[in-house]
Amino acid sequence: MPDVLILLHTEASSPGRIGQMLREKGLRLDIRRHPLGDPLPGTLEHHAGAIIFGGPMSANDSDEWVGREIDWIGTPLREQKPFLGVCLGAQMLSKHLGGTVSPHADGLAEIGYYDLTPTEEGRAHGPWPRKVYHWHREGLTLPKDAVRLATGETFENQAFRFNGKAYGIQFHPEVTRLTMHRWGVKGAHRFVLPNAQDAAAHLEGNLLHDAPVRDWLSRFLDSWLAP
């Protein structure tokens, strides 16, 4: 079975539903926590693809590992390996390609479930879920030569593709209900941010919107890994 490289950013981080689905599809997970000292591979020759997940840090942080990880994204791009950036990972991909990452002009956050609208190009990857789960205060600009796949009202760029193999998504399809409970406890202080939803809305949204997200993610991963 081939490995998928999984880059996580805290000791407690998990690939969640994405990891579960990859295993169900017959792949192994090579999980590394680069900020905690795990090395980045010099090549993905023996990997089926790579995924960079989210974290509480910013793609603009001055920590040496942040810049090193952003630079490392050139490895899957050069080797034409499937690459997926989730939230922070998508912002890192944007920065690698010359884009920028910054807070909302009005200080708004997306923490909870928010509408997602596919573009014409994005509908080829559909059907998309109507609402998806977010946990972020920064957004990304669309890099040159990237294709926007989905938009949102608060942050315009919600999903994009670059060069056919690399994808960035601003939302969190990997989050399970258990993870949502954990984030809600550890990050409860963020529920007061402008535009953020409270804990009850998160759990209610999970009951209403999780099934379409799960179905979309399974189809997306099949397409992402296809030769």
XYZ file of N, CA and C in Angstrom:
681
model
N 0.840 -1.192 0.000
C 0.000 0.000 0.000
C 0.877 1.245 0.000
N 0.574 2.229 -0.847
C 1.357 3.475 -0.846
C 1.039 4.332 0.369
N 1.979 5.219 0.716
C 1.800 6.148 1.820
C 1.315 7.500 1.310
N 0.526 8.179 2.123
C 0.229 9.591 1.924
C 0.916 10.346 3.056
N 1.721 11.344 2.706
C 2.389 12.142 3.721
C 1.380 13.070 4.379
N 1.323 13.040 5.703
C 0.406 13.862 6.492
C 1.247 14.788 7.357
N 1.141 16.097 7.149
C 1.865 17.067 7.964
C 0.898 17.738 8.929
N 1.121 17.510 10.226
C 0.328 18.094 11.296
C 1.187 19.076 12.073
N 0.547 19.922 12.883
C 1.288 21.036 13.464
C 1.258 21.132 14.981
N 0.522 20.273 15.664
C 0.551 20.233 17.121
C 0.555 18.770 17.553
N 0.906 18.556 18.800
C 0.969 17.193 19.321
C -0.390 16.521 19.302
N -1.459 17.288 19.509
C -2.798 16.717 19.601
C -3.530 16.675 18.264
N -2.925 17.200 17.206
C -3.605 17.262 15.905
C -3.828 15.865 15.328
N -4.872 15.745 14.516
C -5.233 14.476 13.895
C -5.681 14.725 12.457
N -5.427 13.771 11.545
C -5.968 13.903 10.187
C -7.449 13.617 10.111
N -8.049 13.209 11.232
C -9.494 13.075 11.313
C -10.102 12.204 10.231
N -11.220 12.697 9.698
C -11.953 11.925 8.702
C -11.140 11.709 7.427
N -10.292 12.662 7.060
C -9.463 12.464 5.875
C -8.570 11.246 6.070
N -7.950 11.138 7.245
C -7.121 9.975 7.515
C -7.915 8.683 7.495
N -9.103 8.702 8.094
C -9.954 7.510 8.103
C -10.294 7.079 6.685
N -10.669 8.041 5.844
C -11.058 7.699 4.473
C -9.875 7.186 3.660
N -8.709 7.790 3.848
C -7.543 7.323 3.104
C -7.221 5.872 3.453
N -7.303 5.538 4.741
C -7.065 4.150 5.150
C -8.107 3.221 4.532
N -9.365 3.648 4.527
C -10.426 2.840 3.934
C -10.214 2.636 2.438
N -9.541 3.599 1.797
C -9.265 3.503 0.361
C -7.969 2.741 0.081
N -7.363 2.167 1.107
C -6.214 1.293 0.919
C -4.864 1.971 0.994
N -4.790 3.145 1.615
C -3.508 3.835 1.734
C -3.043 3.864 3.180
N -1.746 4.002 3.357
C -1.165 4.174 4.687
C -0.847 5.643 4.907
N -0.754 6.030 6.170
C -0.479 7.414 6.521
C 0.931 7.529 7.091
N 1.726 8.386 6.494
C 3.044 8.735 7.021
C 2.880 10.066 7.743
N 2.597 10.014 9.056
C 2.251 11.206 9.823
C 3.513 11.832 10.402
N 3.710 13.117 10.126
C 4.854 13.844 10.647
C 4.384 15.176 11.225
N 5.026 15.557 12.313
C 4.760 16.843 12.963
C 6.023 17.694 12.853
N 6.098 18.418 11.767
C 7.310 19.177 11.452
C 7.678 20.191 12.536
N 6.731 20.947 13.123
C 7.119 21.898 14.167
C 7.731 21.228 15.396
N 7.461 19.933 15.581
C 7.981 19.207 16.735
C 9.258 18.439 16.408
N 9.809 18.662 15.214
C 11.103 18.087 14.887
C 11.107 16.997 13.841
N 9.949 16.538 13.390
C 9.936 15.516 12.345
C 10.433 16.109 11.032
N 11.258 15.373 10.278
C 11.827 15.931 9.048
C 10.823 15.945 7.895
N 11.045 16.878 6.979
C 10.306 16.897 5.718
C 11.083 16.070 4.697
N 10.421 15.191 3.952
C 11.151 14.354 2.996
C 11.696 15.167 1.832
N 12.852 14.778 1.341
C 13.453 15.480 0.209
C 12.790 15.158 -1.109
N 12.019 14.077 -1.135
C 11.286 13.679 -2.338
C 10.021 12.951 -1.914
N 9.025 12.952 -2.789
C 7.806 12.178 -2.576
C 7.754 10.977 -3.503
N 8.923 10.519 -3.904
C 9.007 9.390 -4.842
C 8.239 8.175 -4.331
N 8.253 7.971 -3.012
C 7.611 6.788 -2.438
C 6.281 7.113 -1.770
N 5.732 8.278 -2.056
C 4.439 8.675 -1.509
C 3.427 8.870 -2.637
N 2.169 8.585 -2.327
C 1.098 8.805 -3.301
C 0.684 10.263 -3.367
N 0.984 11.032 -2.326
C 0.611 12.438 -2.278
C 0.944 13.001 -0.914
N 0.610 14.272 -0.698
C 0.915 14.944 0.565
C -0.215 15.882 0.941
N -0.472 15.970 2.249
C -1.502 16.856 2.773
C -0.915 17.658 3.931
N -1.050 18.980 3.870
C -0.710 19.844 4.995
C -2.013 20.305 5.639
N -2.144 20.029 6.939
C -3.368 20.361 7.658
C -3.252 21.736 8.317
N -4.218 22.061 9.142
C -4.289 23.368 9.774
C -3.553 23.435 11.092
N -3.812 24.491 11.842
C -3.181 24.688 13.134
C -3.467 26.085 13.647
N -3.160 26.349 14.909
C -3.463 27.648 15.498
C -2.505 28.747 15.073
N -1.449 28.399 14.386
C -0.468 29.399 13.962
C -0.894 30.056 12.646
N -0.106 31.038 12.208
C -0.377 31.747 10.959
C 0.699 31.438 9.937
N 0.321 31.441 8.671
C 1.301 31.290 7.604
C 2.243 32.485 7.537
N 1.904 33.563 8.257
C 2.761 34.751 8.301
C 3.712 34.757 9.499
N 3.649 33.744 10.356
C 4.515 33.715 11.532
C 5.983 33.656 11.123
N 6.835 34.188 11.991
C 8.265 34.262 11.681
C 9.041 33.022 12.097
N 8.391 32.027 12.698
C 9.079 30.800 13.089
C 9.769 30.174 11.881
N 10.973 29.697 12.086
C 11.748 29.157 10.964
C 11.036 28.003 10.278
N 10.368 27.151 11.049
C 9.737 25.985 10.440
C 8.602 26.383 9.502
N 7.935 27.514 9.779
C 6.832 27.958 8.908
C 7.366 28.263 7.512
N 8.425 29.053 7.435
C 9.008 29.352 6.137
C 9.546 28.127 5.448
N 10.150 27.226 6.228
C 10.699 26.006 5.642
C 9.599 25.126 5.060
N 8.458 25.054 5.753
C 7.351 24.231 5.255
C 6.723 24.853 4.009
N 6.591 26.169 4.001
C 6.070 26.843 2.805
C 6.989 26.579 1.611
N 8.294 26.683 1.811
C 9.241 26.402 0.731
C 9.161 24.946 0.284
N 8.959 24.043 1.236
C 8.939 22.607 0.921
C 7.808 22.241 -0.038
N 6.746 23.024 -0.064
C 5.627 22.721 -0.969
C 6.107 22.621 -2.418
N 7.219 23.238 -2.721
C 7.787 23.085 -4.060
C 8.112 21.651 -4.414
N 8.323 20.786 -3.420
C 8.651 19.384 -3.700
C 7.504 18.657 -4.394
N 6.288 18.613 -3.813
C 5.201 17.958 -4.552
C 4.852 18.671 -5.851
N 4.999 19.998 -5.902
C 4.674 20.701 -7.145
C 5.645 20.314 -8.256
N 6.945 20.271 -7.958
C 7.935 19.893 -8.970
C 7.750 18.456 -9.434
N 7.392 17.584 -8.489
C 7.289 16.169 -8.803
C 5.900 15.773 -9.303
N 5.021 16.766 -9.443
C 3.665 16.515 -9.943
C 2.939 15.462 -9.112
N 3.121 15.564 -7.798
C 2.425 14.678 -6.872
C 1.162 15.366 -6.361
N 0.103 14.616 -6.104
C -1.091 15.236 -5.534
C -0.762 15.935 -4.217
N -1.200 17.177 -4.102
C -0.985 17.956 -2.887
C -2.299 18.577 -2.470
N -2.570 18.559 -1.157
C -3.767 19.186 -0.618
C -3.379 20.012 0.604
N -3.788 21.265 0.616
C -3.616 22.120 1.778
C -4.972 22.400 2.394
N -5.095 22.139 3.697
C -6.342 22.344 4.420
C -6.173 23.516 5.373
N -6.935 24.590 5.181
C -6.923 25.793 6.013
C -5.517 26.399 6.041
N -4.764 26.225 7.113
C -3.387 26.733 7.138
C -2.594 26.189 5.961
N -2.796 24.918 5.620
C -2.089 24.329 4.484
C -2.428 25.013 3.175
N -3.694 25.425 3.003
C -4.096 26.158 1.804
C -3.442 27.530 1.775
N -3.356 28.171 2.942
C -2.716 29.486 3.015
C -1.218 29.381 2.721
N -0.592 28.304 3.187
C 0.814 28.073 2.866
C 1.008 27.867 1.365
N 0.104 27.120 0.736
C 0.188 26.927 -0.704
C 0.056 28.256 -1.426
N -0.893 29.083 -1.015
C -1.053 30.393 -1.631
C 0.225 31.218 -1.511
N 0.829 31.237 -0.315
C 2.057 32.006 -0.121
C 3.199 31.453 -0.964
N 3.294 30.131 -1.055
C 4.349 29.537 -1.879
C 4.233 29.994 -3.329
N 2.998 30.168 -3.782
C 2.753 30.534 -5.175
C 2.715 32.040 -5.390
N 3.054 32.818 -4.372
C 3.109 34.264 -4.524
C 1.899 35.008 -4.028
N 0.938 34.304 -3.433
C -0.238 34.954 -2.882
C 0.044 35.520 -1.504
N -0.982 36.087 -0.901
C -0.851 36.666 0.434
C -1.917 36.092 1.359
N -1.640 36.191 2.656
C -2.553 35.742 3.702
C -2.740 36.902 4.674
N -3.987 37.229 5.000
C -4.226 38.380 5.874
C -5.591 38.258 6.542
N -5.792 38.973 7.665
C -7.099 38.983 8.315
C -8.148 39.665 7.438
N -9.412 39.429 7.769
C -10.511 40.102 7.084
C -10.432 41.604 7.358
N -10.761 42.397 6.363
C -10.654 43.856 6.498
C -11.501 44.397 7.637
N -12.608 43.732 7.957
C -13.485 44.171 9.038
C -13.317 43.339 10.304
N -12.256 42.553 10.356
C -11.993 41.765 11.550
C -12.889 40.562 11.731
N -13.595 40.136 10.688
C -14.525 39.013 10.794
C -13.782 37.683 10.801
N -14.382 36.716 11.455
C -13.855 35.354 11.486
C -14.874 34.412 10.854
N -14.417 33.234 10.499
C -15.306 32.127 10.129
C -15.015 30.997 11.114
N -15.896 30.829 12.078
C -15.776 29.776 13.084
C -17.167 29.168 13.226
N -17.366 28.029 12.578
C -18.671 27.396 12.504
C -18.974 26.993 11.070
N -20.251 26.864 10.751
C -20.678 26.466 9.405
C -21.093 27.689 8.598
N -20.576 27.783 7.361
C -20.867 28.915 6.481
C -21.110 28.405 5.062
N -21.829 29.234 4.293
C -22.184 28.850 2.930
C -20.948 28.701 2.053
N -21.051 27.748 1.119
C -19.998 27.501 0.125
C -20.653 27.486 -1.248
N -20.077 28.236 -2.183
C -20.638 28.315 -3.538
C -19.572 27.912 -4.548
N -19.776 26.813 -5.280
C -18.782 26.426 -6.284
C -18.808 27.367 -7.477
N -17.653 27.594 -8.067
C -17.568 28.334 -9.318
C -17.902 27.398 -10.472
N -17.920 27.950 -11.676
C -18.172 27.107 -12.842
C -17.124 26.003 -12.947
N -15.852 26.360 -12.722
C -14.792 25.353 -12.773
C -14.950 24.352 -11.624
N -15.377 24.842 -10.466
C -15.515 23.963 -9.313
C -16.631 22.948 -9.454
N -17.653 23.258 -10.233
C -18.763 22.318 -10.363
C -18.333 21.005 -10.990
N -17.196 21.000 -11.672
C -16.666 19.745 -12.213
C -16.267 18.786 -11.095
N -16.065 19.315 -9.880
C -15.707 18.498 -8.725
C -16.918 18.263 -7.825
N -18.086 18.603 -8.293
C -19.279 18.565 -7.464
C -19.985 17.232 -7.496
N -21.164 17.205 -6.844
C -21.787 18.330 -6.145
C -21.088 18.663 -4.825
N -21.006 19.967 -4.530
C -20.357 20.427 -3.318
C -21.374 20.530 -2.187
N -20.929 20.414 -0.951
C -21.844 20.673 0.169
C -22.247 22.144 0.204
N -23.448 22.404 0.675
C -23.950 23.783 0.714
C -23.296 24.585 1.833
N -22.980 23.921 2.944
C -22.300 24.575 4.061
C -21.139 23.694 4.518
N -20.051 24.345 4.930
C -18.867 23.624 5.381
C -18.356 24.245 6.679
N -17.534 23.482 7.393
C -17.064 23.887 8.719
C -15.748 24.649 8.613
N -15.689 25.772 9.338
C -14.514 26.648 9.319
C -14.007 26.891 10.731
N -12.713 27.264 10.789
C -12.154 27.754 12.047
C -10.926 28.596 11.691
N -11.141 29.847 11.287
C -10.009 30.691 10.890
C -10.407 32.162 10.932
N -9.362 33.005 11.022
C -9.541 34.460 11.020
C -8.782 35.117 9.881
N -8.051 34.355 9.110
C -7.293 34.895 7.980
C -7.773 34.249 6.688
N -7.633 34.990 5.600
C -7.971 34.475 4.292
C -6.780 34.577 3.365
N -6.917 34.022 2.191
C -5.826 33.984 1.221
C -6.244 34.627 -0.085
N -5.266 35.128 -0.813
C -5.531 35.612 -2.165
C -5.296 34.477 -3.147
N -5.963 34.573 -4.277
C -5.825 33.554 -5.320
C -4.501 33.773 -6.049
N -3.582 32.805 -6.008
C -2.292 32.998 -6.670
C -2.433 33.059 -8.189
N -1.433 33.626 -8.830
C -1.397 33.684 -10.289
C -1.444 32.269 -10.859
N -2.243 32.090 -11.889
C -2.408 30.819 -12.604
C -3.191 29.770 -11.810
N -3.683 30.118 -10.623
C -4.549 29.205 -9.879
C -5.996 29.393 -10.337
N -6.796 28.357 -10.160
C -8.197 28.369 -10.572
C -9.075 28.320 -9.326
N -9.935 29.328 -9.164
C -10.852 29.343 -8.023
C -11.943 28.297 -8.249
N -12.181 27.464 -7.227
C -13.171 26.398 -7.331
C -14.414 26.655 -6.487
N -14.278 27.436 -5.424
C -15.431 27.719 -4.563
C -15.204 29.041 -3.843
N -16.296 29.718 -3.550
C -16.231 31.026 -2.906
C -17.126 31.035 -1.666
N -16.926 32.054 -0.837
C -17.760 32.272 0.335
C -18.047 33.750 0.488
N -18.990 34.071 1.372
C -19.396 35.463 1.533
C -18.369 36.264 2.324
N -17.805 35.678 3.387
C -16.872 36.411 4.247
C -15.470 36.411 3.665
N -14.997 35.249 3.259
C -13.697 35.107 2.597
C -13.937 34.542 1.204
N -13.541 35.306 0.196
C -13.899 34.963 -1.185
C -13.309 33.642 -1.637
N -12.058 33.395 -1.304
C -11.357 32.222 -1.850
C -11.451 31.056 -0.872
N -12.318 30.111 -1.180
C -12.552 28.964 -0.305
C -11.921 27.677 -0.831
N -11.694 27.584 -2.112
C -11.039 26.407 -2.682
C -10.427 26.803 -4.016
N -9.212 26.277 -4.272
C -8.567 26.564 -5.548
C -7.690 25.403 -5.969
N -7.365 25.394 -7.246
C -6.522 24.344 -7.831
C -5.372 25.005 -8.563
N -4.213 24.372 -8.503
C -3.045 24.869 -9.231
C -2.403 23.725 -9.995
N -2.236 23.918 -11.294
C -1.467 22.993 -12.124
C -2.029 21.575 -12.130
N -3.319 21.427 -11.855
C -3.971 20.136 -12.012
C -3.794 19.172 -10.856
N -2.764 19.335 -10.016
C -2.462 18.370 -8.969
C -2.545 18.940 -7.562
N -2.434 20.253 -7.417
C -2.384 20.880 -6.096
C -3.702 21.595 -5.803
N -4.227 21.369 -4.598
C -5.490 21.969 -4.184
C -5.333 22.628 -2.819
N -6.048 23.708 -2.623
C -6.138 24.347 -1.317
C -7.598 24.548 -0.968
N -7.973 24.185 0.251
C -9.340 24.412 0.724
C -9.269 25.137 2.065
N -10.091 26.153 2.243
C -10.044 26.987 3.437
C -10.845 26.378 4.585
N -11.667 25.378 4.296
C -12.554 24.791 5.300
C -12.000 23.453 5.797
N -12.752 22.804 6.705
C -12.256 21.620 7.414
C -13.183 20.411 7.222
N -13.104 19.712 6.095
C -13.934 18.517 5.929
C -13.466 17.342 6.770
N -12.261 17.445 7.344
C -11.713 16.343 8.150
C -12.295 16.277 9.556
N -12.976 17.347 9.979
C -13.428 17.444 11.367
C -14.595 16.499 11.639
N -14.435 15.665 12.647
C -15.512 14.799 13.125
C -16.230 15.500 14.284
N -17.339 14.927 14.698
C -18.077 15.533 15.812
C -17.228 15.516 17.094
N -16.437 14.460 17.271
C -15.563 14.395 18.439
C -14.540 15.526 18.414
N -13.943 15.769 17.241
C -12.985 16.872 17.115
C -13.665 18.206 17.381
N -14.884 18.345 16.910
C -15.629 19.587 17.117
C -15.835 19.864 18.603
N -16.125 18.825 19.369
C -16.253 18.995 20.817
C -14.920 19.468 21.408
N -13.821 18.860 20.975
C -12.511 19.202 21.540
C -12.123 20.628 21.193
N -12.304 21.014 19.916
C -11.999 22.383 19.517
C -12.874 23.381 20.262
N -14.135 23.008 20.491
C -15.058 23.908 21.170
C -14.663 24.187 22.612
N -14.006 23.212 23.240
C -13.531 23.411 24.611
C -12.241 24.231 24.606
N -11.279 23.815 23.789
C -9.976 24.490 23.788
C -10.052 25.893 23.193
N -10.976 26.091 22.252
C -11.049 27.380 21.570
C -12.286 28.183 21.884
N -12.926 27.904 23.022
C -14.187 28.569 23.353
C -14.052 30.088 23.410
N -12.870 30.572 23.737
C -12.669 32.026 23.829
C -12.818 32.710 22.471
N -12.765 31.939 21.399
C -12.874 32.529 20.056
C -14.330 32.703 19.607
N -15.280 32.135 20.343
C -16.676 32.236 19.938
C -17.197 33.670 20.007
N -16.496 34.554 20.700
C -16.941 35.938 20.809
C -16.408 36.805 19.664
N -15.590 36.238 18.792
C -15.067 37.016 17.673
C -16.190 37.413 16.726
N -16.062 38.548 16.049
C -17.106 38.979 15.109
C -17.364 37.926 14.027
N -18.622 37.575 13.866
C -19.097 36.634 12.850
C -18.930 35.172 13.261
N -18.309 34.892 14.410
C -18.166 33.515 14.880
C -19.500 33.002 15.421
N -19.700 31.690 15.313
C -20.905 31.049 15.835
C -20.593 30.400 17.183
N -21.606 30.281 18.039
C -21.379 29.685 19.354
C -21.350 28.162 19.258
N -20.992 27.511 20.355
C -20.791 26.062 20.356
C -22.052 25.304 19.953
N -23.205 25.765 20.411
C -24.450 25.074 20.085
C -24.704 25.084 18.585
N -24.387 26.195 17.923
C -24.578 26.282 16.476
C -23.642 25.330 15.736
N -22.431 25.125 16.262
C -21.502 24.181 15.646
C -22.095 22.775 15.653
N -22.579 22.356 16.806
C -23.084 20.989 16.932
C -24.377 20.795 16.144
N -25.234 21.810 16.140
C -26.452 21.726 15.333
C -26.099 21.668 13.849
N -25.129 22.489 13.435
C -24.703 22.470 12.041
C -24.126 21.137 11.638
N -23.421 20.494 12.556
C -22.864 19.176 12.256
C -23.960 18.174 11.933
N -25.049 18.197 12.695
C -26.159 17.279 12.441
C -26.817 17.560 11.093
N -26.901 18.837 10.733
C -27.600 19.217 9.509
C -26.754 19.064 8.254
N -25.453 19.316 8.365
C -24.628 19.488 7.163
C -23.496 18.487 7.001
N -23.275 17.610 7.971
C -22.096 16.763 7.914
C -22.168 15.703 6.818
N -23.328 15.127 6.578
C -23.432 14.044 5.595
C -23.015 14.501 4.190
N -23.494 15.657 3.687
C -23.025 16.105 2.369
C -21.526 16.388 2.330
N -20.967 16.876 3.450
C -19.526 17.112 3.494
C -18.778 15.782 3.382
N -19.235 14.792 4.117
C -18.599 13.472 4.077
C -18.652 12.877 2.665
N -19.797 12.971 2.007
C -19.933 12.420 0.658
C -19.030 13.147 -0.330
N -18.995 14.485 -0.218
C -18.126 15.263 -1.112
C -16.668 14.895 -0.896
N -16.254 14.757 0.347
C -14.854 14.474 0.640
C -14.428 13.136 0.052
N -15.259 12.134 0.151
C -14.906 10.823 -0.405
C -14.702 10.907 -1.913
N -15.602 11.606 -2.598
C -15.457 11.763 -4.055
C -14.226 12.586 -4.390
N -13.993 13.647 -3.615
C -12.845 14.502 -3.883
C -11.539 13.732 -3.729
N -11.401 12.943 -2.676
C -10.167 12.192 -2.472
C -9.935 11.183 -3.594
N -10.999 10.549 -4.081
C -10.850 9.635 -5.219
C -10.310 10.374 -6.429
N -10.856 11.544 -6.719
C -10.410 12.330 -7.864
C -8.989 12.851 -7.660
N -8.681 13.297 -6.431
C -7.370 13.850 -6.106
C -6.265 12.817 -6.288
N -6.535 11.565 -5.939
C -5.521 10.517 -6.017
C -5.474 9.828 -7.370
N -6.450 10.065 -8.220
C -6.489 9.385 -9.516
C -5.281 9.779 -10.378
N -4.733 8.839 -11.134
C -3.579 9.154 -12.001
C -3.932 10.250 -13.003
